[in-house]
Short mmCIF file of C-alpha atoms in Angstrom, two decimals:
data_model
loop_
_atom_site.label_atom_id
_atom_site.label_comp_id
_atom_site.label_asym_id
_atom_site.label_seq_id
_atom_site.Cartn_x
_atom_site.Cartn_y
_atom_site.Cartn_z
CA UNK A 22 7.67 -6.84 69.19
CA UNK A 23 4.28 -5.94 67.76
CA UNK A 24 4.12 -2.57 69.50
CA UNK A 25 6.90 -1.27 67.28
CA UNK A 26 6.15 1.92 65.49
CA UNK A 27 6.22 0.66 61.95
CA UNK A 28 2.87 2.07 60.90
CA UNK A 29 4.49 4.55 58.62
CA UNK A 30 4.80 6.91 57.00
CA UNK A 31 3.36 9.37 59.49
CA UNK A 32 1.64 12.38 58.05
CA UNK A 33 4.59 14.55 57.31
CA UNK A 34 3.39 17.01 54.75
CA UNK A 35 4.83 20.10 56.34
CA UNK A 36 7.61 22.62 55.95
CA UNK A 37 9.91 21.66 58.77
CA UNK A 38 10.08 17.92 58.36
CA UNK A 39 9.26 16.30 55.07
CA UNK A 40 11.12 13.36 53.62
CA UNK A 41 8.76 12.49 50.81
CA UNK A 42 10.00 13.36 47.37
CA UNK A 43 6.52 14.24 46.20
CA UNK A 44 5.91 16.65 49.06
CA UNK A 45 8.98 18.67 48.20
CA UNK A 46 8.07 22.29 48.66
CA UNK A 47 8.31 24.90 45.95
CA UNK A 48 9.77 27.19 48.57
CA UNK A 49 11.72 25.42 51.25
CA UNK A 50 13.89 27.06 53.87
CA UNK A 51 16.92 27.09 51.65
CA UNK A 52 14.92 28.52 48.78
CA UNK A 53 13.59 31.16 51.10
CA UNK A 54 17.10 32.12 52.17
CA UNK A 55 18.22 32.24 48.55
CA UNK A 56 15.29 34.50 47.75
CA UNK A 57 16.23 36.69 50.69
CA UNK A 58 19.85 36.99 49.61
CA UNK A 59 18.83 37.48 46.02
CA UNK A 60 16.47 40.28 46.98
CA UNK A 61 19.22 41.88 49.06
CA UNK A 62 21.49 41.65 46.03
CA UNK A 63 18.84 43.24 43.82
CA UNK A 64 18.40 46.05 46.31
CA UNK A 65 22.16 46.52 46.56
CA UNK A 66 22.53 46.68 42.80
CA UNK A 67 19.55 48.96 42.40
CA UNK A 68 21.12 51.46 44.80
CA UNK A 69 24.20 51.82 42.61
CA UNK A 70 22.71 54.67 40.50
CA UNK A 71 22.38 56.74 43.66
CA UNK A 72 25.97 55.94 44.48
CA UNK A 73 26.91 57.15 41.03
CA UNK A 74 24.95 60.35 41.56
CA UNK A 75 26.64 60.91 44.91
CA UNK A 76 30.07 60.18 43.46
CA UNK A 77 29.42 62.60 40.64
CA UNK A 78 28.47 65.28 43.14
CA UNK A 79 31.48 64.63 45.36
CA UNK A 80 33.95 64.53 42.49
CA UNK A 81 32.50 67.83 41.31
CA UNK A 82 31.21 66.79 37.95
CA UNK A 83 27.79 68.11 38.86
CA UNK A 84 28.92 71.69 39.46
CA UNK A 85 26.91 74.06 37.34
CA UNK A 86 28.83 76.69 35.44
CA UNK A 87 27.32 80.13 35.36
CA UNK A 88 28.60 83.01 33.26
CA UNK A 89 30.33 85.47 35.54
CA UNK A 90 28.19 88.44 36.33
CA UNK A 91 29.17 91.94 37.31
CA UNK A 92 27.86 92.90 40.75
CA UNK A 93 29.29 96.33 41.48
CA UNK A 94 32.38 98.44 41.01
CA UNK A 95 34.84 98.36 43.89
CA UNK A 96 34.62 102.16 44.09
CA UNK A 97 30.87 102.02 44.62
CA UNK A 98 31.01 99.83 47.75
CA UNK A 99 32.93 100.88 50.83
CA UNK A 100 34.22 98.55 53.52
CA UNK A 101 31.38 97.34 55.77
CA UNK A 102 28.69 98.02 53.23
CA UNK A 103 26.50 95.63 51.33
CA UNK A 104 24.82 95.64 47.99
CA UNK A 105 21.94 93.52 46.68
CA UNK A 106 22.13 91.76 43.35
CA UNK A 107 20.65 88.78 41.57
CA UNK A 108 22.61 85.63 40.85
CA UNK A 109 22.57 83.16 39.14
CA UNK A 110 19.05 83.84 37.90
CA UNK A 111 17.13 87.05 37.86
CA UNK A 112 14.85 85.84 40.67
CA UNK A 113 17.64 84.59 42.93
CA UNK A 114 18.26 87.64 45.03
CA UNK A 115 21.65 87.80 46.71
CA UNK A 116 23.68 90.09 48.89
CA UNK A 117 27.35 91.12 48.67
CA UNK A 118 29.16 92.38 51.77
CA UNK A 119 32.58 93.97 51.72
CA UNK A 120 34.13 92.90 55.00
CA UNK A 121 37.58 94.40 54.53
CA UNK A 122 39.74 95.96 51.87
CA UNK A 123 40.09 92.74 49.94
CA UNK A 124 37.50 90.43 51.47
CA UNK A 125 34.10 90.12 49.92
CA UNK A 126 31.41 87.62 50.81
CA UNK A 127 28.16 87.02 48.98
CA UNK A 128 25.15 84.91 49.88
CA UNK A 129 21.81 84.20 48.37
CA UNK A 130 19.77 86.22 50.77
CA UNK A 131 16.53 84.28 50.99
CA UNK A 132 16.32 83.23 54.64
CA UNK A 133 16.45 79.46 54.99
CA UNK A 134 13.53 79.59 57.40
CA UNK A 135 10.72 81.00 55.30
CA UNK A 136 12.46 82.74 52.41
CA UNK A 137 12.21 86.29 53.74
CA UNK A 138 15.02 88.56 52.55
CA UNK A 139 18.07 88.75 54.78
CA UNK A 140 19.60 92.17 55.46
CA UNK A 141 23.10 93.25 56.42
CA UNK A 142 23.20 94.94 59.86
CA UNK A 143 26.29 97.03 59.67
CA UNK A 144 26.35 98.00 63.37
CA UNK A 145 25.85 94.46 64.76
CA UNK A 146 27.94 92.95 62.02
CA UNK A 147 25.58 90.12 61.21
CA UNK A 148 22.98 89.16 58.67
CA UNK A 149 19.46 89.59 59.99
CA UNK A 150 16.18 88.23 58.73
CA UNK A 151 13.58 90.65 59.99
CA UNK A 152 10.60 88.31 59.71
CA UNK A 153 11.46 86.15 62.72
CA UNK A 154 14.79 87.55 63.76
CA UNK A 155 16.91 84.86 62.30
CA UNK A 156 20.60 85.71 62.26
CA UNK A 157 23.43 84.40 60.14
CA UNK A 158 27.18 84.53 60.56
CA UNK A 159 28.55 86.85 57.93
CA UNK A 160 31.82 84.94 57.57
CA UNK A 161 30.28 81.58 56.81
CA UNK A 162 26.57 82.10 56.25
CA UNK A 163 25.81 79.70 59.13
CA UNK A 164 22.70 80.41 61.20
CA UNK A 165 23.49 81.80 64.64
CA UNK A 166 20.09 82.72 66.07
CA UNK A 167 16.38 82.41 65.47
CA UNK A 168 14.46 79.86 63.52
CA UNK A 169 16.76 79.16 60.54
CA UNK A 170 18.64 75.88 60.77
CA UNK A 171 20.50 75.84 57.49
CA UNK A 172 23.21 78.15 56.18
CA UNK A 173 22.73 80.66 53.43
CA UNK A 174 23.97 79.43 50.06
CA UNK A 175 27.31 81.06 49.36
CA UNK A 176 28.21 82.76 46.11
CA UNK A 177 31.80 82.88 44.90
CA UNK A 178 32.98 86.34 44.08
CA UNK A 179 36.07 87.52 42.27
CA UNK A 180 37.58 90.97 41.90
CA UNK A 181 38.91 91.85 38.47
CA UNK A 182 39.84 95.27 37.18
CA UNK A 183 38.24 97.07 40.14
CA UNK A 184 34.97 95.30 39.53
CA UNK A 185 33.38 92.60 41.71
CA UNK A 186 32.02 89.63 39.78
CA UNK A 187 29.87 86.74 40.90
CA UNK A 188 31.42 83.63 39.38
CA UNK A 189 29.62 80.66 40.87
CA UNK A 190 27.49 79.11 43.59
CA UNK A 191 29.13 76.97 46.27
CA UNK A 192 27.84 73.38 46.45
CA UNK A 193 25.12 73.49 49.08
CA UNK A 194 25.51 70.92 51.85
CA UNK A 195 22.90 70.98 54.56
CA UNK B 1 3.63 -3.56 37.57
CA UNK B 2 5.56 -2.81 40.72
CA UNK B 3 8.67 -4.87 41.05
CA UNK B 4 10.90 -5.31 44.04
CA UNK B 5 14.50 -6.14 44.61
CA UNK B 6 14.62 -9.64 46.04
CA UNK B 7 17.75 -10.97 47.72
CA UNK B 8 18.26 -14.69 47.79
CA UNK B 9 21.32 -14.55 49.93
CA UNK B 10 22.36 -18.18 49.86
CA UNK B 11 22.95 -17.98 46.12
CA UNK B 12 25.80 -15.53 46.48
CA UNK B 13 29.10 -16.69 45.04
CA UNK B 14 31.06 -13.63 46.04
CA UNK B 15 31.90 -12.48 42.51
CA UNK B 16 31.45 -8.78 43.34
CA UNK B 17 29.65 -8.17 40.05
CA UNK B 18 27.08 -6.10 41.89
CA UNK B 19 29.80 -3.78 43.19
CA UNK B 20 31.27 -3.32 39.74
CA UNK B 21 27.84 -2.73 38.24
CA UNK B 22 26.97 -0.22 40.93
CA UNK B 23 30.21 1.62 40.24
CA UNK B 24 29.21 1.97 36.62
CA UNK B 25 25.57 2.85 37.17
CA UNK B 26 24.62 6.27 35.83
CA UNK B 27 24.79 9.02 38.38
CA UNK B 28 26.84 6.99 40.84
CA UNK B 29 30.04 8.89 40.05
CA UNK B 30 32.21 5.78 39.86
CA UNK B 31 31.47 4.84 43.46
CA UNK B 32 29.79 1.61 44.43
CA UNK B 33 27.14 1.97 47.05
CA UNK B 34 26.56 -1.59 48.13
CA UNK B 35 28.49 -4.20 50.05
CA UNK B 36 29.55 -7.80 49.83
CA UNK B 37 30.17 -9.33 53.22
CA UNK B 38 31.66 -12.55 54.39
CA UNK B 39 28.96 -14.28 56.39
CA UNK B 40 31.38 -16.30 58.51
CA UNK B 41 34.78 -14.84 57.88
CA UNK B 42 37.66 -17.37 58.16
CA UNK B 43 35.12 -20.14 58.79
CA UNK B 44 33.66 -20.64 55.36
CA UNK B 45 33.51 -18.87 52.01
CA UNK B 46 29.85 -17.87 52.10
CA UNK B 47 29.33 -14.26 51.12
CA UNK B 48 26.27 -12.11 50.98
CA UNK B 49 25.50 -8.90 49.11
CA UNK B 50 23.92 -6.10 51.06
CA UNK B 51 22.49 -2.99 49.60
CA UNK B 52 20.07 -0.50 51.01
CA UNK B 53 16.89 -2.26 52.07
CA UNK B 54 14.80 0.85 51.40
CA UNK B 55 12.90 0.90 54.66
CA UNK B 56 9.31 2.04 54.62
CA UNK B 57 10.25 4.06 57.69
CA UNK B 58 13.88 4.87 56.99
CA UNK B 59 15.96 5.63 60.04
CA UNK B 60 18.48 7.51 57.92
CA UNK B 61 15.87 9.90 56.53
CA UNK B 62 14.31 10.31 59.97
CA UNK B 63 17.65 11.19 61.48
CA UNK B 64 18.59 13.68 58.77
CA UNK B 65 18.38 17.22 60.18
CA UNK B 66 18.23 18.72 56.71
CA UNK B 67 15.74 16.28 55.14
CA UNK B 68 18.37 15.53 52.51
CA UNK B 69 17.28 11.89 52.21
CA UNK B 70 13.96 11.63 50.47
CA UNK B 71 11.58 8.79 49.83
CA UNK B 72 10.70 8.42 46.18
CA UNK B 73 7.13 7.61 45.21
CA UNK B 74 8.25 4.10 44.26
CA UNK B 75 9.35 3.56 47.86
CA UNK B 76 13.06 3.84 47.15
CA UNK B 77 14.98 5.82 49.74
CA UNK B 78 17.15 8.15 47.72
CA UNK B 79 20.75 9.12 48.24
CA UNK B 80 21.37 12.43 49.99
CA UNK B 81 20.47 15.46 47.94
CA UNK B 82 23.77 17.16 47.28
CA UNK B 83 22.30 20.60 47.78
CA UNK B 84 20.77 19.72 51.15
CA UNK B 85 23.23 17.30 52.76
CA UNK B 86 25.26 19.01 55.47
CA UNK B 87 27.65 16.12 56.02
CA UNK B 88 26.70 15.52 59.65
CA UNK B 89 26.83 11.72 59.23
CA UNK B 90 23.73 11.22 61.39
CA UNK B 91 22.39 8.83 58.75
CA UNK B 92 25.47 6.63 58.85
CA UNK B 93 24.99 6.28 62.58
CA UNK B 94 21.23 5.86 62.46
CA UNK B 95 21.07 3.15 59.79
CA UNK B 96 20.88 -0.23 61.53
CA UNK B 97 22.40 -1.91 58.47
CA UNK B 98 25.31 0.50 58.05
CA UNK B 99 24.33 1.36 54.51
CA UNK B 100 25.03 5.09 54.01
CA UNK B 101 28.60 5.78 53.01
CA UNK B 102 30.34 9.03 53.63
CA UNK B 103 32.55 10.94 51.24
CA UNK B 104 34.92 12.87 53.48
CA UNK B 105 36.32 14.86 50.59
CA UNK B 106 33.02 16.28 49.43
CA UNK B 107 31.56 16.10 52.93
CA UNK B 108 28.52 14.32 51.57
CA UNK B 109 26.69 11.11 52.25
CA UNK B 110 25.96 8.76 49.38
CA UNK B 111 24.02 5.53 49.45
CA UNK B 112 22.16 3.08 47.26
CA UNK B 113 19.19 4.75 45.62
CA UNK B 114 18.00 1.56 43.93
CA UNK B 115 19.29 3.06 40.66
CA UNK B 116 16.21 5.24 40.75
CA UNK B 117 16.58 6.50 37.20
CA UNK B 118 16.28 2.88 36.05
CA UNK B 119 13.76 1.48 38.50
CA UNK B 120 11.34 4.35 38.17
CA UNK B 121 10.88 3.19 34.60
CA UNK B 122 10.63 -0.47 35.54
CA UNK B 123 14.09 -1.67 34.57
CA UNK B 124 15.98 -3.52 37.29
CA UNK B 125 18.72 -1.84 39.30
CA UNK B 126 22.17 -2.35 37.89
CA UNK B 127 23.25 -4.86 40.54
CA UNK B 128 20.24 -7.12 39.92
CA UNK B 129 20.67 -6.95 36.17
CA UNK B 130 24.24 -8.23 36.31
CA UNK B 131 24.06 -10.77 39.14
CA UNK B 132 25.16 -14.08 37.62
CA UNK B 133 23.86 -16.30 40.42
CA UNK B 134 20.34 -14.91 40.87
CA UNK B 135 21.20 -13.66 44.31
CA UNK B 136 19.74 -10.31 43.35
CA UNK B 137 16.46 -10.51 41.51
CA UNK B 138 13.92 -8.00 40.28
CA UNK B 139 10.53 -9.57 40.84
CA UNK B 140 6.87 -8.73 41.09
CA UNK B 141 5.07 -9.38 44.33
CA UNK B 142 3.40 -12.47 42.80
CA UNK B 143 6.73 -13.96 41.94
CA UNK B 144 7.96 -13.29 45.45
CA UNK B 145 4.80 -14.97 46.80
CA UNK B 146 5.63 -18.04 44.76
CA UNK B 147 9.16 -18.02 46.13
CA UNK B 148 7.83 -17.61 49.61
CA UNK B 149 5.95 -20.90 49.40
CA UNK B 150 9.27 -22.70 49.30
CA UNK B 151 10.12 -21.63 52.83
CA UNK B 152 8.80 -22.10 56.29
CA UNK B 153 8.64 -18.75 57.97
CA UNK B 154 8.14 -18.45 61.65
CA UNK B 155 5.53 -15.72 61.50
CA UNK B 156 4.59 -15.51 57.83
CA UNK B 157 6.01 -12.01 57.58
CA UNK B 158 8.82 -10.95 55.35
CA UNK B 159 11.10 -8.79 57.32
CA UNK B 160 14.77 -8.19 57.00
CA UNK B 161 15.74 -9.97 60.18
CA UNK B 162 13.95 -11.86 62.88
CA UNK B 163 13.33 -10.45 65.33
CA UNK B 164 13.46 -7.48 63.08
CA UNK B 165 15.53 -4.46 63.90
CA UNK B 166 13.84 -1.76 62.01
CA UNK B 167 10.55 -2.64 60.36
CA UNK B 168 9.11 -3.22 56.96
CA UNK B 169 11.34 -2.74 53.95
CA UNK B 170 10.72 -2.39 50.25
CA UNK B 171 13.48 -4.84 49.46
CA UNK B 172 12.48 -8.41 50.14
CA UNK B 173 15.09 -10.67 51.62
CA UNK B 174 15.17 -14.39 51.69
CA UNK B 175 16.97 -15.23 54.87
CA UNK B 176 19.20 -18.26 54.66
CA UNK B 177 18.28 -21.12 56.91
CA UNK B 178 21.54 -20.69 58.77
CA UNK B 179 20.42 -17.42 60.26
CA UNK B 180 16.75 -18.26 60.51
CA UNK B 181 16.73 -21.77 61.85
CA UNK B 182 14.39 -23.08 59.15
CA UNK B 183 15.30 -25.41 56.35
CA UNK B 184 14.95 -24.71 52.70
CA UNK B 185 12.63 -27.26 51.07
CA UNK B 186 14.51 -27.42 47.77
#
């Protein structure tokens, strides 16, 4: 009878078991979880601008328009030859290769390894960076050998009135 | 001036005023949280009110896994916090007096909170303020002392039942002589 545990309340001022109104914590477990979820929500919302940027890129709203620029006359470049030019800016050196009668490819010719110029090897039929012997596939600009890991940025070309024009830069994905 | 709820059970006339008052007490959402029992059903007409006895060491609050039942600084054991109660009904099982009620629709426990918004400011709980027969009274400890002198108690302690089930309570109960085996002097 007298050994009953009625000498209460025990000291219960803690986080995990507190039944006293006055010891109510500012941050209890539920509040902590709410804070956690709220923070996650804030992070989620704050990432939306990046989503917008990505969407803009993917939809193609971010494509820069460059004025078309004459590269060379068709008569001045024979099949299998290449010619250097600058596009879109005057410091962005690029290379145009005539692969067949009607097929032209153009790339910005700074090697993606360490920005050395990339040359057209007519005999081997590939693009070669002489600094470290990086090679690129002429059809796609993809690296095939050596240190470079990323493709050469492609330039869109168009033939009008027996003249080859550079009209734009392909969106670079690497 | 701390006052207590004091139950003088043998005064009860079974009018259920306390239930009606509890239903209308602010914050009780039209639900009464106390009980009126027949003491000897089908034998005689004696009834007794029973509301939460506000244990100093409340079994309901101890059993609550979410600490939804809190003890107010006045000693009142509050009803389950709506935002914490998980509806497990542990408290209804733990309470030796069967006080906590359970709302199956809202999945929440609710119980007498001694009308805490009234009693924290010193006004009596709704049931005590309407009781027409002085079964429920709102008294200071001195007044309870004076009442105590009218009775012979077997161990001089005021506990809710003898031998007691649970321990000390904030509500003082005058146990009728029928249950206690002592006679009332007057």
